[in-house]
Amino acid sequence: QVQLAESGGGLVQAGGSLTLSCAASGRIFSIKSMGWYRQAPGKQRELVAAITSGGSTNYADSVKGRFTISRDNAKNTVYLKMNSLKSEDTAVYYCNADLQLTLWSSTRGYWGQGTQVTVSS
């Protein structure tokens, strides 16, 4: 019954900003990490940014200094603030969460449906 609900995708001009949100819902014992991946047509999916339950962050080199990942633990929600967007940021962005659903289970990865981000020149 675990779901990841994404929002915030859309069309923006180069140099503009956009914020993505992803909320995890359902019975969840523990969230180990949450993050964002993206996939452009003809390219493999790549990690954009991730944040652990302890607040540690990791960014792809291509977005460092432009994107900021944050979380709201009370809402089981992760955000991706994207500034100074470039045309090469155009892709489908997927929310990912590493979750432990019960005390007895191991941590596994879960995916959202994806949200389109298009940056025009």
The first five atom37 places (N, CA, C, CB, O) and aatype in JSON, in Angstrom:
{
  "aatype": [5, 19, 5, 10, 0, 6, 15, 7, 7, 7, 10, 19, 5, 0, 7, 7, 15, 10, 16, 10, 15, 4, 0, 0, 15, 7, 1, 9, 13, 15, 9, 11, 15, 12, 7, 17, 18, 1, 5, 0, 14, 7, 11, 5, 1, 6, 10, 19, 0, 0, 9, 16, 15, 7, 7, 15, 16, 2, 18, 0, 3, 15, 19, 11, 7, 1, 13, 16, 9, 15, 1, 3, 2, 0, 11, 2, 16, 19, 18, 10, 11, 12, 2, 15, 10, 11, 15, 6, 3, 16, 0, 19, 18, 18, 4, 2, 0, 3, 10, 5, 10, 16, 10, 17, 15, 15, 16, 1, 7, 18, 17, 7, 5, 7, 16, 5, 19, 16, 19, 15, 15],
  "atom_mask": [
    [1, 1, 1, 1, 1],
    [1, 1, 1, 1, 1],
    [1, 1, 1, 1, 1],
    [1, 1, 1, 1, 1],
    [1, 1, 1, 1, 1],
    [1, 1, 1, 1, 1],
    [1, 1, 1, 1, 1],
    [1, 1, 1, 0, 1],
    [1, 1, 1, 0, 1],
    [1, 1, 1, 0, 1],
    [1, 1, 1, 1, 1],
    [1, 1, 1, 1, 1],
    [1, 1, 1, 1, 1],
    [1, 1, 1, 1, 1],
    [1, 1, 1, 0, 1],
    [1, 1, 1, 0, 1],
    [1, 1, 1, 1, 1],
    [1, 1, 1, 1, 1],
    [1, 1, 1, 1, 1],
    [1, 1, 1, 1, 1],
    [1, 1, 1, 1, 1],
    [1, 1, 1, 1, 1],
    [1, 1, 1, 1, 1],
    [1, 1, 1, 1, 1],
    [1, 1, 1, 1, 1],
    [1, 1, 1, 0, 1],
    [1, 1, 1, 1, 1],
    [1, 1, 1, 1, 1],
    [1, 1, 1, 1, 1],
    [1, 1, 1, 1, 1],
    [1, 1, 1, 1, 1],
    [1, 1, 1, 1, 1],
    [1, 1, 1, 1, 1],
    [1, 1, 1, 1, 1],
    [1, 1, 1, 0, 1],
    [1, 1, 1, 1, 1],
    [1, 1, 1, 1, 1],
    [1, 1, 1, 1, 1],
    [1, 1, 1, 1, 1],
    [1, 1, 1, 1, 1],
    [1, 1, 1, 1, 1],
    [1, 1, 1, 0, 1],
    [1, 1, 1, 1, 1],
    [1, 1, 1, 1, 1],
    [1, 1, 1, 1, 1],
    [1, 1, 1, 1, 1],
    [1, 1, 1, 1, 1],
    [1, 1, 1, 1, 1],
    [1, 1, 1, 1, 1],
    [1, 1, 1, 1, 1],
    [1, 1, 1, 1, 1],
    [1, 1, 1, 1, 1],
    [1, 1, 1, 1, 1],
    [1, 1, 1, 0, 1],
    [1, 1, 1, 0, 1],
    [1, 1, 1, 1, 1],
    [1, 1, 1, 1, 1],
    [1, 1, 1, 1, 1],
    [1, 1, 1, 1, 1],
    [1, 1, 1, 1, 1],
    [1, 1, 1, 1, 1],
    [1, 1, 1, 1, 1],
    [1, 1, 1, 1, 1],
    [1, 1, 1, 1, 1],
    [1, 1, 1, 0, 1],
    [1, 1, 1, 1, 1],
    [1, 1, 1, 1, 1],
    [1, 1, 1, 1, 1],
    [1, 1, 1, 1, 1],
    [1, 1, 1, 1, 1],
    [1, 1, 1, 1, 1],
    [1, 1, 1, 1, 1],
    [1, 1, 1, 1, 1],
    [1, 1, 1, 1, 1],
    [1, 1, 1, 1, 1],
    [1, 1, 1, 1, 1],
    [1, 1, 1, 1, 1],
    [1, 1, 1, 1, 1],
    [1, 1, 1, 1, 1],
    [1, 1, 1, 1, 1],
    [1, 1, 1, 1, 1],
    [1, 1, 1, 1, 1],
    [1, 1, 1, 1, 1],
    [1, 1, 1, 1, 1],
    [1, 1, 1, 1, 1],
    [1, 1, 1, 1, 1],
    [1, 1, 1, 1, 1],
    [1, 1, 1, 1, 1],
    [1, 1, 1, 1, 1],
    [1, 1, 1, 1, 1],
    [1, 1, 1, 1, 1],
    [1, 1, 1, 1, 1],
    [1, 1, 1, 1, 1],
    [1, 1, 1, 1, 1],
    [1, 1, 1, 1, 1],
    [1, 1, 1, 1, 1],
    [1, 1, 1, 1, 1],
    [1, 1, 1, 1, 1],
    [1, 1, 1, 1, 1],
    [1, 1, 1, 1, 1],
    [1, 1, 1, 1, 1],
    [1, 1, 1, 1, 1],
    [1, 1, 1, 1, 1],
    [1, 1, 1, 1, 1],
    [1, 1, 1, 1, 1],
    [1, 1, 1, 1, 1],
    [1, 1, 1, 1, 1],
    [1, 1, 1, 1, 1],
    [1, 1, 1, 0, 1],
    [1, 1, 1, 1, 1],
    [1, 1, 1, 1, 1],
    [1, 1, 1, 0, 1],
    [1, 1, 1, 1, 1],
    [1, 1, 1, 0, 1],
    [1, 1, 1, 1, 1],
    [1, 1, 1, 1, 1],
    [1, 1, 1, 1, 1],
    [1, 1, 1, 1, 1],
    [1, 1, 1, 1, 1],
    [1, 1, 1, 1, 1],
    [1, 1, 1, 1, 1]
  ],
  "atom_positions": [
    [[0.81, -1.22, 0.0], [0.0, 0.0, 0.0], [0.84, 1.27, 0.0], [-0.92, 0.0, 1.2], [0.31, 2.37, 0.09]],
    [[2.15, 1.12, -0.1], [3.03, 2.28, -0.12], [2.92, 2.99, -1.46], [4.5, 1.87, 0.16], [2.92, 2.34, -2.51]],
    [[2.83, 4.3, -1.43], [2.75, 5.11, -2.63], [3.66, 6.32, -2.51], [1.31, 5.54, -2.89], [3.86, 6.86, -1.43]],
    [[4.2, 6.74, -3.65], [4.97, 7.97, -3.74], [4.23, 8.9, -4.68], [6.43, 7.7, -4.23], [4.07, 8.61, -5.86]],
    [[3.78, 10.03, -4.16], [3.01, 10.99, -4.93], [3.88, 12.18, -5.3], [1.77, 11.46, -4.13], [4.35, 12.91, -4.43]],
    [[4.11, 12.37, -6.59], [4.96, 13.43, -7.1], [4.13, 14.6, -7.62], [5.88, 12.9, -8.2], [3.0, 14.42, -8.08]],
    [[4.7, 15.79, -7.53], [4.05, 16.96, -8.07], [5.09, 18.04, -8.35], [2.97, 17.49, -7.1], [6.21, 17.97, -7.83]],
    [[4.72, 19.02, -9.16], [5.58, 20.16, -9.39], [6.24, 20.24, -10.75], [0.0, 0.0, 0.0], [6.86, 21.25, -11.07]],
    [[6.12, 19.2, -11.57], [6.72, 19.24, -12.89], [6.0, 20.22, -13.8], [0.0, 0.0, 0.0], [4.87, 20.64, -13.52]],
    [[6.66, 20.58, -14.9], [6.04, 21.5, -15.83], [7.04, 22.07, -16.81], [0.0, 0.0, 0.0], [8.15, 21.56, -16.96]],
    [[6.62, 23.14, -17.48], [7.43, 23.82, -18.48], [7.98, 25.11, -17.9], [6.61, 24.1, -19.75], [7.25, 25.89, -17.28]],
    [[9.27, 25.34, -18.09], [9.91, 26.54, -17.58], [10.99, 26.98, -18.56], [10.51, 26.31, -16.16], [11.59, 26.15, -19.24]],
    [[11.24, 28.28, -18.62], [12.29, 28.8, -19.49], [13.66, 28.63, -18.86], [12.04, 30.27, -19.8], [13.79, 28.58, -17.63]],
    [[14.67, 28.53, -19.69], [16.04, 28.43, -19.2], [16.35, 29.59, -18.26], [17.03, 28.4, -20.37], [16.0, 30.73, -18.54]],
    [[17.02, 29.27, -17.17], [17.32, 30.27, -16.16], [16.27, 30.37, -15.07], [0.0, 0.0, 0.0], [16.48, 31.02, -14.05]],
    [[15.13, 29.73, -15.28], [14.05, 29.78, -14.32], [14.19, 28.74, -13.23], [0.0, 0.0, 0.0], [15.2, 28.03, -13.15]],
    [[13.16, 28.66, -12.38], [13.18, 27.77, -11.23], [11.92, 26.92, -11.19], [13.32, 28.56, -9.94], [10.88, 27.3, -11.73]],
    [[12.03, 25.78, -10.55], [10.92, 24.86, -10.39], [11.18, 24.02, -9.15], [10.74, 23.97, -11.65], [12.33, 23.69, -8.85]],
    [[10.12, 23.68, -8.43], [10.26, 22.85, -7.24], [9.4, 21.59, -7.37], [9.87, 23.63, -5.99], [8.21, 21.68, -7.65]],
    [[10.02, 20.45, -7.17], [9.32, 19.17, -7.19], [9.07, 18.7, -5.77], [10.12, 18.12, -7.98], [9.87, 18.96, -4.87]],
    [[7.96, 18.0, -5.57], [7.62, 17.44, -4.27], [7.29, 15.97, -4.43], [6.44, 18.19, -3.63], [6.77, 15.54, -5.46]],
    [[7.6, 15.19, -3.4], [7.26, 13.78, -3.38], [6.9, 13.38, -1.96], [8.44, 12.92, -3.91], [7.7, 13.53, -1.04]],
    [[5.68, 12.88, -1.79], [5.21, 12.46, -0.48], [5.02, 10.95, -0.45], [3.89, 13.17, -0.13], [4.35, 10.38, -1.32]],
    [[5.61, 10.31, 0.54], [5.45, 8.88, 0.74], [4.29, 8.62, 1.69], [6.75, 8.25, 1.28], [4.18, 9.26, 2.73]],
    [[3.43, 7.69, 1.32], [2.28, 7.37, 2.15], [2.12, 5.87, 2.29], [1.0, 8.0, 1.58], [2.7, 5.1, 1.52]],
    [[1.32, 5.46, 3.27], [1.13, 4.06, 3.56], [1.84, 3.66, 4.84], [0.0, 0.0, 0.0], [2.43, 4.5, 5.53]],
    [[1.78, 2.38, 5.16], [2.44, 1.91, 6.37], [3.94, 1.83, 6.14], [1.89, 0.54, 6.8], [4.42, 1.03, 5.33]],
    [[4.67, 2.66, 6.84], [6.12, 2.74, 6.7], [6.74, 2.73, 8.08], [6.55, 4.01, 5.9], [6.42, 3.57, 8.92]],
    [[7.62, 1.79, 8.31], [8.3, 1.71, 9.6], [9.44, 2.72, 9.69], [8.84, 0.3, 9.83], [9.61, 3.39, 10.71]],
    [[10.21, 2.82, 8.61], [11.36, 3.72, 8.61], [11.71, 4.13, 7.19], [12.56, 3.05, 9.29], [11.68, 3.31, 6.27]],
    [[12.05, 5.41, 7.02], [12.55, 5.92, 5.76], [14.06, 6.07, 5.87], [11.88, 7.27, 5.39], [14.55, 6.86, 6.67]],
    [[14.77, 5.3, 5.08], [16.22, 5.37, 5.11], [16.73, 6.57, 4.3], [16.83, 4.08, 4.57], [17.62, 7.29, 4.73]],
    [[16.14, 6.76, 3.12], [16.52, 7.89, 2.27], [15.42, 8.15, 1.25], [17.86, 7.61, 1.56], [14.59, 7.29, 0.97]],
    [[15.43, 9.36, 0.7], [14.55, 9.71, -0.4], [15.36, 10.53, -1.39], [13.29, 10.49, 0.1], [16.31, 11.22, -1.01]],
    [[14.97, 10.46, -2.65], [15.73, 11.21, -3.63], [15.02, 11.3, -4.96], [0.0, 0.0, 0.0], [13.88, 10.87, -5.12]],
    [[15.74, 11.89, -5.91], [15.22, 12.1, -7.25], [16.18, 11.56, -8.29], [14.95, 13.58, -7.5], [17.39, 11.79, -8.22]],
    [[15.63, 10.85, -9.26], [16.34, 10.42, -10.45], [15.69, 11.08, -11.65], [16.33, 8.86, -10.59], [14.56, 11.56, -11.56]],
    [[16.4, 11.12, -12.77], [15.81, 11.64, -13.98], [16.25, 10.82, -15.18], [16.18, 13.11, -14.18], [17.31, 10.19, -15.16]],
    [[15.43, 10.83, -16.21], [15.73, 10.09, -17.42], [15.25, 10.88, -18.63], [15.07, 8.7, -17.39], [14.06, 11.18, -18.77]],
    [[16.19, 11.21, -19.5], [15.87, 11.88, -20.75], [15.72, 10.83, -21.84], [16.98, 12.92, -21.13], [16.25, 9.73, -21.71]],
    [[14.99, 11.14, -22.92], [14.81, 10.17, -24.01], [16.14, 9.67, -24.56], [13.99, 10.8, -25.13], [17.03, 10.46, -24.87]],
    [[16.26, 8.36, -24.68], [17.47, 7.77, -25.2], [18.63, 7.69, -24.23], [0.0, 0.0, 0.0], [19.72, 7.25, -24.6]],
    [[18.43, 8.11, -22.99], [19.48, 8.1, -22.0], [19.08, 7.24, -20.81], [19.82, 9.52, -21.55], [17.89, 6.99, -20.58]],
    [[20.06, 6.79, -20.05], [19.78, 5.99, -18.88], [19.36, 6.87, -17.71], [21.0, 5.15, -18.5], [19.68, 8.06, -17.66]],
    [[18.65, 6.26, -16.78], [18.22, 6.98, -15.6], [19.42, 7.28, -14.71], [17.16, 6.17, -14.83], [20.29, 6.43, -14.51]],
    [[19.47, 8.49, -14.18], [20.6, 8.9, -13.35], [20.11, 9.54, -12.06], [21.49, 9.87, -14.11], [19.04, 10.14, -12.0]],
    [[20.92, 9.39, -11.03], [20.63, 10.03, -9.75], [20.86, 11.52, -9.85], [21.49, 9.43, -8.62], [21.89, 11.96, -10.35]],
    [[19.88, 12.29, -9.39], [20.0, 13.75, -9.36], [20.41, 14.21, -7.98], [18.67, 14.4, -9.77], [21.39, 14.95, -7.83]],
    [[19.67, 13.79, -6.97], [19.95, 14.18, -5.59], [19.27, 13.22, -4.65], [19.49, 15.63, -5.32], [18.24, 12.63, -4.98]],
    [[19.84, 13.05, -3.46], [19.26, 12.19, -2.45], [19.54, 12.76, -1.07], [19.81, 10.75, -2.56], [20.51, 13.5, -0.88]],
    [[18.69, 12.4, -0.12], [18.87, 12.84, 1.25], [18.52, 11.69, 2.18], [18.0, 14.09, 1.57], [17.52, 11.01, 1.98]],
    [[19.35, 11.46, 3.18], [19.13, 10.38, 4.12], [18.27, 10.84, 5.28], [20.46, 9.84, 4.64], [17.99, 12.03, 5.43]],
    [[17.86, 9.88, 6.1], [17.06, 10.21, 7.27], [17.8, 11.1, 8.24], [16.62, 8.94, 7.97], [17.19, 11.85, 9.0]],
    [[19.13, 11.03, 8.21], [19.95, 11.87, 9.07], [20.24, 13.24, 8.5], [0.0, 0.0, 0.0], [20.85, 14.07, 9.18]],
    [[19.82, 13.5, 7.26], [20.0, 14.8, 6.66], [21.19, 14.93, 5.72], [0.0, 0.0, 0.0], [21.41, 16.0, 5.15]],
    [[21.95, 13.86, 5.54], [23.07, 13.91, 4.6], [22.55, 13.97, 3.17], [23.99, 12.69, 4.79], [21.56, 13.32, 2.84]],
    [[23.21, 14.74, 2.32], [22.76, 14.92, 0.94], [23.83, 14.5, -0.04], [22.38, 16.37, 0.69], [25.02, 14.48, 0.27]],
    [[23.38, 14.16, -1.24], [24.26, 13.77, -2.33], [23.68, 14.32, -3.62], [24.44, 12.22, -2.39], [22.48, 14.18, -3.88]],
    [[24.52, 14.94, -4.45], [24.08, 15.54, -5.7], [24.92, 15.06, -6.87], [24.14, 17.05, -5.6], [26.11, 14.78, -6.72]],
    [[24.28, 14.97, -8.02], [25.02, 14.76, -9.24], [25.87, 15.99, -9.53], [24.07, 14.45, -10.42], [25.45, 17.11, -9.24]],
    [[27.05, 15.78, -10.11], [27.93, 16.91, -10.4], [27.26, 17.96, -11.29], [29.2, 16.42, -11.06], [27.52, 19.15, -11.15]],
    [[26.4, 17.52, -12.19], [25.77, 18.41, -13.14], [24.77, 19.38, -12.5], [25.09, 17.61, -14.19], [24.4, 20.38, -13.12]],
    [[24.33, 19.11, -11.28], [23.33, 19.96, -10.64], [23.84, 20.64, -9.38], [22.11, 19.16, -10.32], [23.11, 21.43, -8.78]],
    [[25.05, 20.35, -8.96], [25.59, 20.96, -7.76], [25.62, 22.48, -7.9], [26.99, 20.42, -7.47], [26.05, 23.01, -8.92]],
    [[25.17, 23.16, -6.86], [25.12, 24.6, -6.87], [23.86, 25.17, -7.45], [0.0, 0.0, 0.0], [23.59, 26.36, -7.31]],
    [[23.05, 24.35, -8.12], [21.81, 24.8, -8.72], [20.57, 24.17, -8.08], [21.82, 24.51, -10.2], [19.54, 24.83, -7.95]],
    [[20.68, 22.91, -7.69], [19.55, 22.19, -7.11], [19.77, 22.01, -5.61], [19.37, 20.81, -7.79], [20.9, 21.89, -5.15]],
    [[18.68, 22.01, -4.86], [18.73, 21.78, -3.43], [17.66, 20.78, -3.04], [18.56, 23.09, -2.66], [16.48, 20.97, -3.35]],
    [[18.06, 19.71, -2.36], [17.11, 18.72, -1.88], [16.89, 18.94, -0.39], [17.62, 17.28, -2.16], [17.82, 19.23, 0.35]],
    [[15.65, 18.8, 0.03], [15.3, 18.97, 1.43], [14.15, 18.03, 1.77], [14.92, 20.45, 1.74], [13.57, 17.4, 0.89]],
    [[13.84, 17.94, 3.05], [12.78, 17.03, 3.46], [11.95, 17.61, 4.6], [13.36, 15.68, 3.87], [12.41, 18.48, 5.34]],
    [[10.74, 17.1, 4.72], [9.86, 17.39, 5.84], [9.52, 16.03, 6.44], [8.56, 18.21, 5.4], [8.65, 15.33, 5.94]],
    [[10.2, 15.67, 7.51], [10.04, 14.34, 8.09], [8.61, 14.09, 8.59], [11.02, 14.15, 9.22], [8.11, 12.97, 8.51]],
    [[7.97, 15.12, 9.12], [6.62, 14.97, 9.64], [5.63, 14.59, 8.54], [6.17, 16.24, 10.32], [4.63, 13.93, 8.81]],
    [[5.92, 15.02, 7.31], [5.03, 14.75, 6.19], [5.55, 13.65, 5.26], [4.81, 16.01, 5.4], [4.93, 13.36, 4.24]],
    [[6.69, 13.05, 5.61], [7.32, 12.05, 4.75], [7.47, 12.57, 3.32], [6.51, 10.74, 4.76], [7.19, 11.86, 2.36]],
    [[7.91, 13.8, 3.21], [7.97, 14.47, 1.93], [9.38, 14.97, 1.64], [6.98, 15.63, 1.89], [10.07, 15.48, 2.53]],
    [[9.8, 14.82, 0.4], [11.08, 15.32, -0.06], [10.82, 16.36, -1.15], [11.99, 14.17, -0.57], [9.89, 16.21, -1.94]],
    [[11.65, 17.4, -1.19], [11.53, 18.46, -2.16], [12.81, 18.59, -2.96], [11.18, 19.78, -1.47], [13.9, 18.31, -2.45]],
    [[12.68, 19.02, -4.19], [13.83, 19.33, -5.01], [13.63, 20.72, -5.6], [14.04, 18.27, -6.14], [12.81, 20.91, -6.5]],
    [[14.37, 21.69, -5.07], [14.33, 23.05, -5.59], [15.36, 23.16, -6.69], [14.6, 24.1, -4.46], [16.56, 22.97, -6.46]],
    [[14.9, 23.48, -7.89], [15.76, 23.55, -9.06], [15.86, 24.99, -9.52], [15.22, 22.64, -10.18], [14.86, 25.59, -9.94]],
    [[17.04, 25.55, -9.45], [17.3, 26.92, -9.88], [18.21, 26.92, -11.11], [17.93, 27.73, -8.75], [18.86, 25.92, -11.42]],
    [[18.24, 28.05, -11.8], [19.1, 28.22, -12.97], [18.98, 27.05, -13.93], [20.55, 28.4, -12.54], [19.99, 26.48, -14.35]],
    [[17.77, 26.7, -14.26], [17.53, 25.53, -15.09], [18.08, 25.7, -16.49], [16.05, 25.23, -15.16], [18.05, 26.79, -17.06]],
    [[18.58, 24.6, -17.03], [19.15, 24.55, -18.37], [18.35, 23.58, -19.22], [20.65, 24.14, -18.32], [17.63, 22.73, -18.7]],
    [[18.47, 23.71, -20.53], [17.75, 22.83, -21.43], [18.13, 21.37, -21.19], [18.02, 23.21, -22.87], [17.3, 20.48, -21.36]],
    [[19.37, 21.12, -20.81], [19.81, 19.76, -20.56], [19.22, 19.14, -19.3], [21.3, 19.73, -20.48], [19.4, 17.95, -19.04]],
    [[18.51, 19.94, -18.51], [17.79, 19.41, -17.35], [16.46, 18.78, -17.75], [17.56, 20.51, -16.32], [15.81, 18.14, -16.92]],
    [[16.06, 18.95, -18.98], [14.8, 18.39, -19.46], [14.82, 16.86, -19.35], [14.54, 18.81, -20.92], [15.72, 16.2, -19.88]],
    [[13.84, 16.31, -18.65], [13.77, 14.87, -18.43], [12.5, 14.55, -17.65], [15.03, 14.36, -17.68], [11.81, 15.44, -17.17]],
    [[12.22, 13.26, -17.54], [11.21, 12.8, -16.59], [11.92, 12.57, -15.27], [10.49, 11.5, -17.1], [12.9, 11.85, -15.2]],
    [[11.41, 13.19, -14.23], [12.01, 13.08, -12.91], [11.2, 12.1, -12.07], [12.08, 14.46, -12.22], [9.98, 12.2, -11.96]],
    [[11.9, 11.14, -11.46], [11.28, 10.09, -10.67], [11.69, 10.2, -9.21], [11.65, 8.71, -11.22], [12.87, 10.33, -8.89]],
    [[10.71, 10.15, -8.34], [10.97, 10.1, -6.92], [11.34, 8.67, -6.53], [9.75, 10.6, -6.11], [10.75, 7.71, -7.02]],
    [[12.31, 8.54, -5.65], [12.73, 7.24, -5.14], [12.83, 7.3, -3.63], [14.08, 6.83, -5.77], [13.26, 8.3, -3.06]],
    [[12.44, 6.21, -2.98], [12.55, 6.13, -1.53], [13.02, 4.75, -1.13], [11.21, 6.46, -0.87], [12.52, 3.74, -1.62]],
    [[13.99, 4.7, -0.23], [14.43, 3.45, 0.38], [13.7, 3.31, 1.7], [16.0, 3.41, 0.57], [13.93, 4.08, 2.63]],
    [[12.82, 2.32, 1.78], [11.91, 2.19, 2.91], [12.02, 0.84, 3.59], [10.5, 2.42, 2.45], [12.24, -0.18, 2.94]],
    [[11.86, 0.84, 4.9], [11.67, -0.36, 5.68], [10.22, -0.35, 6.12], [12.67, -0.44, 6.91], [9.82, 0.52, 6.89]],
    [[9.43, -1.29, 5.65], [7.99, -1.26, 5.88], [7.58, -1.82, 7.24], [7.29, -2.02, 4.8], [6.58, -1.38, 7.81]],
    [[8.32, -2.77, 7.77], [8.03, -3.35, 9.08], [9.32, -3.54, 9.85], [7.29, -4.7, 8.94], [10.42, -3.43, 9.3]],
    [[9.17, -3.83, 11.15], [10.33, -4.08, 11.99], [11.16, -5.25, 11.49], [9.89, -4.32, 13.42], [12.37, -5.3, 11.7]],
    [[10.51, -6.21, 10.83], [11.16, -7.46, 10.43], [11.66, -7.46, 9.01], [10.22, -8.59, 10.61], [12.35, -8.4, 8.6]],
    [[11.35, -6.45, 8.24], [11.69, -6.45, 6.83], [12.98, -5.68, 6.55], [10.57, -5.86, 6.03], [13.42, -4.86, 7.35]],
    [[13.56, -5.98, 5.4], [14.75, -5.27, 4.96], [14.35, -4.0, 4.19], [15.62, -6.17, 4.08], [13.19, -3.84, 3.81]],
    [[15.31, -3.13, 3.99], [15.06, -1.9, 3.26], [14.99, -2.18, 1.76], [16.15, -0.86, 3.56], [15.84, -2.88, 1.22]],
    [[13.98, -1.63, 1.1], [13.81, -1.8, -0.34], [13.5, -0.46, -1.0], [12.7, -2.8, -0.63], [13.06, 0.49, -0.35]],
    [[13.73, -0.41, -2.3], [13.5, 0.8, -3.06], [12.11, 0.86, -3.67], [0.0, 0.0, 0.0], [11.57, -0.16, -4.12]],
    [[11.51, 2.06, -3.66], [10.2, 2.29, -4.23], [10.28, 3.5, -5.16], [9.14, 2.51, -3.12], [11.09, 4.41, -4.95]],
    [[9.42, 3.51, -6.18], [9.46, 4.54, -7.21], [8.12, 5.23, -7.4], [9.91, 3.95, -8.51], [7.07, 4.6, -7.29]],
    [[8.17, 6.51, -7.7], [7.0, 7.24, -8.13], [6.76, 7.06, -9.62], [0.0, 0.0, 0.0], [7.54, 6.4, -10.3]],
    [[5.68, 7.64, -10.12], [5.3, 7.48, -11.51], [6.11, 8.35, -12.46], [3.84, 7.79, -11.67], [6.18, 8.06, -13.65]],
    [[6.72, 9.38, -11.96], [7.51, 10.29, -12.77], [6.74, 11.55, -13.11], [0.0, 0.0, 0.0], [5.52, 11.52, -13.3]],
    [[7.45, 12.66, -13.2], [6.85, 13.94, -13.58], [7.77, 14.62, -14.59], [6.62, 14.85, -12.33], [8.98, 14.68, -14.41]],
    [[7.18, 15.15, -15.65], [7.94, 15.74, -16.74], [8.4, 17.15, -16.38], [7.11, 15.77, -18.02], [7.62, 17.98, -15.92]],
    [[9.68, 17.4, -16.6], [10.25, 18.74, -16.49], [10.82, 19.11, -17.85], [11.35, 18.82, -15.37], [11.7, 18.42, -18.37]],
    [[10.33, 20.19, -18.42], [10.79, 20.64, -19.72], [11.32, 22.07, -19.6], [9.65, 20.57, -20.76], [10.61, 22.97, -19.15]],
    [[12.56, 22.26, -20.01], [13.2, 23.57, -19.95], [13.41, 24.05, -21.38], [14.56, 23.51, -19.17], [14.1, 23.4, -22.16]],
    [[12.82, 25.17, -21.72], [12.91, 25.72, -23.06], [14.06, 26.71, -23.15], [11.6, 26.38, -23.46], [14.42, 27.35, -22.17]],
    [[14.62, 26.83, -24.36], [15.72, 27.76, -24.59], [15.22, 29.16, -24.89], [16.59, 27.28, -25.72], [16.02, 30.07, -25.11]]
  ]
}
